[in-house]
Amino acid sequence: GNAACILNAANEVAVEAFLKSHCRFTDIANCVEQVLEKMANSVELQSLDEILDTDIRARCLAMELLKLS
């Protein structure tokens, strides 16, 4: 499925926000969990374009959830 791509993207956004003091440490796991719940499915990503699109959408959602945008 697409969960690994989503997890990585959301985690990178949340960790960066934490390191810049824009969120608490506990917000990292909460953010990643919420992004996974909203986006993850069992559909295999078939191309680099699909992977990059999923990555961008996950990052945008994580930023939205952390109120960084």
GROMACS .gro file of N, CA, C and O in nm:
model
  276
    1GLY      N    1   0.080  -0.118   0.000
    1GLY     CA    2   0.000   0.000   0.000
    1GLY      C    3   0.085   0.126   0.000
    1GLY      O    4   0.205   0.124  -0.027
    2ASN      N    5   0.022   0.235   0.035
    2ASN     CA    6   0.089   0.363   0.034
    2ASN      C    7   0.132   0.411   0.171
    2ASN      O    8   0.183   0.522   0.186
    3ALA      N    9   0.114   0.330   0.274
    3ALA     CA   10   0.138   0.373   0.411
    3ALA      C   11   0.282   0.414   0.438
    3ALA      O   12   0.306   0.511   0.511
    4ALA      N   13   0.380   0.345   0.383
    4ALA     CA   14   0.520   0.379   0.410
    4ALA      C   15   0.553   0.518   0.359
    4ALA      O   16   0.620   0.597   0.427
    5CYS      N   17   0.505   0.551   0.242
    5CYS     CA   18   0.527   0.683   0.184
    5CYS      C   19   0.462   0.791   0.271
    5CYS      O   20   0.523   0.894   0.301
    6ILE      N   21   0.340   0.766   0.313
    6ILE     CA   22   0.266   0.862   0.394
    6ILE      C   23   0.331   0.879   0.530
    6ILE      O   24   0.350   0.991   0.578
    7LEU      N   25   0.367   0.768   0.594
    7LEU     CA   26   0.430   0.773   0.725
    7LEU      C   27   0.559   0.855   0.719
    7LEU      O   28   0.582   0.943   0.802
    8ASN      N   29   0.641   0.829   0.621
    8ASN     CA   30   0.768   0.900   0.609
    8ASN      C   31   0.746   1.050   0.589
    8ASN      O   32   0.810   1.132   0.656
    9ALA      N   33   0.658   1.087   0.499
    9ALA     CA   34   0.635   1.228   0.469
    9ALA      C   35   0.580   1.302   0.591
    9ALA      O   36   0.629   1.409   0.627
   10ALA      N   37   0.479   1.244   0.655
   10ALA     CA   38   0.419   1.309   0.772
   10ALA      C   39   0.519   1.319   0.886
   10ALA      O   40   0.526   1.421   0.957
   11ASN      N   41   0.597   1.214   0.906
   11ASN     CA   42   0.696   1.215   1.013
   11ASN      C   43   0.802   1.323   0.988
   11ASN      O   44   0.841   1.394   1.082
   12GLU      N   45   0.849   1.337   0.865
   12GLU     CA   46   0.949   1.440   0.836
   12GLU      C   47   0.896   1.579   0.866
   12GLU      O   48   0.966   1.662   0.923
   13VAL      N   49   0.771   1.606   0.828
   13VAL     CA   50   0.711   1.737   0.855
   13VAL      C   51   0.698   1.759   1.005
   13VAL      O   52   0.734   1.866   1.057
   14ALA      N   53   0.648   1.660   1.077
   14ALA     CA   54   0.625   1.675   1.221
   14ALA      C   55   0.756   1.689   1.298
   14ALA      O   56   0.766   1.771   1.389
   15VAL      N   57   0.857   1.612   1.263
   15VAL     CA   58   0.985   1.621   1.332
   15VAL      C   59   1.048   1.759   1.306
   15VAL      O   60   1.101   1.822   1.398
   16GLU      N   61   1.042   1.805   1.183
   16GLU     CA   62   1.097   1.938   1.153
   16GLU      C   63   1.024   2.045   1.233
   16GLU      O   64   1.086   2.138   1.287
   17ALA      N   65   0.891   2.035   1.243
   17ALA     CA   66   0.814   2.131   1.322
   17ALA      C   67   0.856   2.126   1.469
   17ALA      O   68   0.871   2.231   1.533
   18PHE      N   69   0.877   2.007   1.522
   18PHE     CA   70   0.921   1.994   1.660
   18PHE      C   71   1.059   2.057   1.679
   18PHE      O   72   1.081   2.132   1.776
   19LEU      N   73   1.151   2.029   1.589
   19LEU     CA   74   1.287   2.083   1.601
   19LEU      C   75   1.289   2.236   1.592
   19LEU      O   76   1.378   2.300   1.647
   20LYS      N   77   1.189   2.293   1.526
   20LYS     CA   78   1.178   2.438   1.516
   20LYS      C   79   1.086   2.496   1.624
   20LYS      O   80   1.047   2.613   1.617
   21SER      N   81   1.048   2.412   1.721
   21SER     CA   82   0.962   2.453   1.834
   21SER      C   83   0.823   2.498   1.791
   21SER      O   84   0.761   2.582   1.855
   22HIS      N   85   0.773   2.442   1.681
   22HIS     CA   86   0.639   2.474   1.635
   22HIS      C   87   0.534   2.375   1.686
   22HIS      O   88   0.414   2.396   1.664
   23CYS      N   89   0.578   2.267   1.747
   23CYS     CA   90   0.485   2.171   1.807
   23CYS      C   91   0.557   2.097   1.919
   23CYS      O   92   0.679   2.106   1.933
   24ARG      N   93   0.480   2.024   1.997
   24ARG     CA   94   0.537   1.944   2.107
   24ARG      C   95   0.582   1.809   2.053
   24ARG      O   96   0.536   1.764   1.948
   25PHE      N   97   0.668   1.743   2.128
   25PHE     CA   98   0.717   1.612   2.089
   25PHE      C   99   0.602   1.514   2.071
   25PHE      O  100   0.600   1.437   1.975
   26THR      N  101   0.505   1.520   2.158
   26THR     CA  102   0.391   1.427   2.151
   26THR      C  103   0.303   1.453   2.029
   26THR      O  104   0.225   1.366   1.989
   27ASP      N  105   0.315   1.571   1.970
   27ASP     CA  106   0.237   1.600   1.850
   27ASP      C  107   0.286   1.521   1.729
   27ASP      O  108   0.210   1.502   1.633
   28ILE      N  109   0.411   1.475   1.732
   28ILE     CA  110   0.467   1.402   1.618
   28ILE      C  111   0.385   1.276   1.591
   28ILE      O  112   0.335   1.257   1.481
   29ALA      N  113   0.371   1.192   1.691
   29ALA     CA  114   0.297   1.066   1.673
   29ALA      C  115   0.150   1.092   1.640
   29ALA      O  116   0.091   1.023   1.555
   30ASN      N  117   0.091   1.192   1.705
   30ASN     CA  118  -0.050   1.223   1.678
   30ASN      C  119  -0.069   1.267   1.533
   30ASN      O  120  -0.165   1.225   1.467
   31CYS      N  121   0.020   1.350   1.485
   31CYS     CA  122   0.012   1.398   1.347
   31CYS      C  123   0.026   1.282   1.249
   31CYS      O  124  -0.055   1.267   1.157
   32VAL      N  125   0.128   1.200   1.268
   32VAL     CA  126   0.152   1.087   1.178
   32VAL      C  127   0.031   0.993   1.178
   32VAL      O  128  -0.015   0.949   1.072
   33GLU      N  129  -0.023   0.966   1.294
   33GLU     CA  130  -0.139   0.877   1.304
   33GLU      C  131  -0.259   0.934   1.229
   33GLU      O  132  -0.325   0.861   1.153
   34GLN      N  133  -0.285   1.062   1.245
   34GLN     CA  134  -0.400   1.123   1.178
   34GLN      C  135  -0.383   1.123   1.026
   34GLN      O  136  -0.478   1.096   0.953
   35VAL      N  137  -0.262   1.152   0.979
   35VAL     CA  138  -0.237   1.152   0.835
   35VAL      C  139  -0.255   1.011   0.780
   35VAL      O  140  -0.319   0.990   0.676
   36LEU      N  141  -0.202   0.912   0.850
   36LEU     CA  142  -0.218   0.773   0.806
   36LEU      C  143  -0.366   0.733   0.802
   36LEU      O  144  -0.411   0.670   0.706
   37GLU      N  145  -0.441   0.770   0.905
   37GLU     CA  146  -0.583   0.735   0.910
   37GLU      C  147  -0.660   0.797   0.794
   37GLU      O  148  -0.751   0.736   0.739
   38LYS      N  149  -0.623   0.918   0.755
   38LYS     CA  150  -0.697   0.988   0.650
   38LYS      C  151  -0.656   0.944   0.509
   38LYS      O  152  -0.735   0.951   0.418
   39MET      N  153  -0.531   0.897   0.494
   39MET     CA  154  -0.481   0.874   0.358
   39MET      C  155  -0.445   0.730   0.324
   39MET      O  156  -0.447   0.693   0.207
   40ALA      N  157  -0.408   0.650   0.422
   40ALA     CA  158  -0.354   0.517   0.392
   40ALA      C  159  -0.460   0.424   0.334
   40ALA      O  160  -0.576   0.425   0.375
   41ASN      N  161  -0.417   0.345   0.235
   41ASN     CA  162  -0.502   0.242   0.178
   41ASN      C  163  -0.412   0.131   0.125
   41ASN      O  164  -0.290   0.139   0.132
   42SER      N  165  -0.471   0.029   0.070
   42SER     CA  166  -0.394  -0.087   0.025
   42SER      C  167  -0.356  -0.080  -0.123
   42SER      O  168  -0.299  -0.174  -0.177
   43VAL      N  169  -0.384   0.033  -0.186
   43VAL     CA  170  -0.351   0.048  -0.327
   43VAL      C  171  -0.200   0.068  -0.343
   43VAL      O  172  -0.141   0.154  -0.280
   44GLU      N  173  -0.141  -0.017  -0.426
   44GLU     CA  174   0.003  -0.006  -0.450
   44GLU      C  175   0.032   0.116  -0.537
   44GLU      O  176  -0.037   0.142  -0.635
   45LEU      N  177   0.135   0.189  -0.501
   45LEU     CA  178   0.179   0.302  -0.583
   45LEU      C  179   0.257   0.246  -0.701
   45LEU      O  180   0.354   0.173  -0.683
   46GLN      N  181   0.214   0.280  -0.822
   46GLN     CA  182   0.266   0.216  -0.943
   46GLN      C  183   0.375   0.294  -1.014
   46GLN      O  184   0.443   0.239  -1.101
   47SER      N  185   0.390   0.422  -0.982
   47SER     CA  186   0.488   0.503  -1.057
   47SER      C  187   0.551   0.605  -0.964
   47SER      O  188   0.499   0.635  -0.855
   48LEU      N  189   0.660   0.663  -1.010
   48LEU     CA  190   0.726   0.769  -0.934
   48LEU      C  191   0.631   0.887  -0.917
   48LEU      O  192   0.627   0.949  -0.809
   49ASP      N  193   0.554   0.918  -1.019
   49ASP     CA  194   0.458   1.028  -1.009
   49ASP      C  195   0.355   1.003  -0.898
   49ASP      O  196   0.320   1.096  -0.823
   50GLU      N  197   0.307   0.881  -0.886
   50GLU     CA  198   0.211   0.848  -0.780
   50GLU      C  199   0.276   0.860  -0.643
   50GLU      O  200   0.213   0.907  -0.548
   51ILE      N  201   0.400   0.817  -0.632
   51ILE     CA  202   0.473   0.827  -0.505
   51ILE      C  203   0.491   0.974  -0.468
   51ILE      O  204   0.464   1.014  -0.353
   52LEU      N  205   0.536   1.055  -0.562
   52LEU     CA  206   0.560   1.197  -0.534
   52LEU      C  207   0.431   1.270  -0.501
   52LEU      O  208   0.428   1.355  -0.411
   53ASP      N  209   0.322   1.236  -0.571
   53ASP     CA  210   0.192   1.297  -0.542
   53ASP      C  211   0.145   1.261  -0.401
   53ASP      O  212   0.099   1.348  -0.326
   54THR      N  213   0.159   1.135  -0.364
   54THR     CA  214   0.120   1.091  -0.230
   54THR      C  215   0.204   1.160  -0.125
   54THR      O  216   0.153   1.205  -0.022
   55ASP      N  217   0.334   1.171  -0.150
   55ASP     CA  218   0.425   1.238  -0.057
   55ASP      C  219   0.383   1.384  -0.036
   55ASP      O  220   0.372   1.430   0.078
   56ILE      N  221   0.356   1.454  -0.144
   56ILE     CA  222   0.317   1.595  -0.134
   56ILE      C  223   0.186   1.611  -0.059
   56ILE      O  224   0.172   1.698   0.029
   57ARG      N  225   0.088   1.526  -0.091
   57ARG     CA  226  -0.042   1.536  -0.024
   57ARG      C  227  -0.029   1.507   0.125
   57ARG      O  228  -0.092   1.573   0.208
   58ALA      N  229   0.054   1.408   0.162
   58ALA     CA  230   0.075   1.376   0.303
   58ALA      C  231   0.145   1.490   0.376
   58ALA      O  232   0.109   1.523   0.490
   59ARG      N  233   0.243   1.550   0.313
   59ARG     CA  234   0.312   1.664   0.374
   59ARG      C  235   0.217   1.782   0.395
   59ARG      O  236   0.218   1.846   0.501
   60CYS      N  237   0.134   1.810   0.296
   60CYS     CA  238   0.038   1.920   0.308
   60CYS      C  239  -0.061   1.894   0.420
   60CYS      O  240  -0.093   1.986   0.498
   61LEU      N  241  -0.111   1.773   0.429
   61LEU     CA  242  -0.205   1.739   0.535
   61LEU      C  243  -0.139   1.749   0.672
   61LEU      O  244  -0.197   1.802   0.767
   62ALA      N  245  -0.016   1.701   0.685
   62ALA     CA  246   0.055   1.712   0.812
   62ALA      C  247   0.073   1.858   0.851
   62ALA      O  248   0.053   1.895   0.967
   63MET      N  249   0.111   1.941   0.757
   63MET     CA  250   0.126   2.084   0.785
   63MET      C  251  -0.006   2.146   0.828
   63MET      O  252  -0.010   2.227   0.921
   64GLU      N  253  -0.113   2.107   0.762
   64GLU     CA  254  -0.246   2.158   0.797
   64GLU      C  255  -0.283   2.117   0.940
   64GLU      O  256  -0.332   2.197   1.019
   65LEU      N  257  -0.260   1.990   0.972
   65LEU     CA  258  -0.293   1.939   1.106
   65LEU      C  259  -0.211   2.008   1.215
   65LEU      O  260  -0.260   2.030   1.326
   66LEU      N  261  -0.087   2.042   1.183
   66LEU     CA  262   0.001   2.110   1.278
   66LEU      C  263  -0.015   2.262   1.271
   66LEU      O  264   0.053   2.334   1.343
   67LYS      N  265  -0.104   2.307   1.184
   67LYS     CA  266  -0.130   2.450   1.165
   67LYS      C  267  -0.002   2.525   1.126
   67LYS      O  268   0.028   2.631   1.180
   68LEU      N  269   0.071   2.468   1.030
   68LEU     CA  270   0.195   2.530   0.983
   68LEU      C  271   0.177   2.605   0.852
   68LEU      O  272   0.266   2.678   0.811
   69SER      N  273   0.065   2.585   0.786
   69SER     CA  274   0.049   2.649   0.655
   69SER      C  275  -0.014   2.786   0.668
   69SER      O  276  -0.057   2.831   0.768
   0.00000   0.00000   0.00000
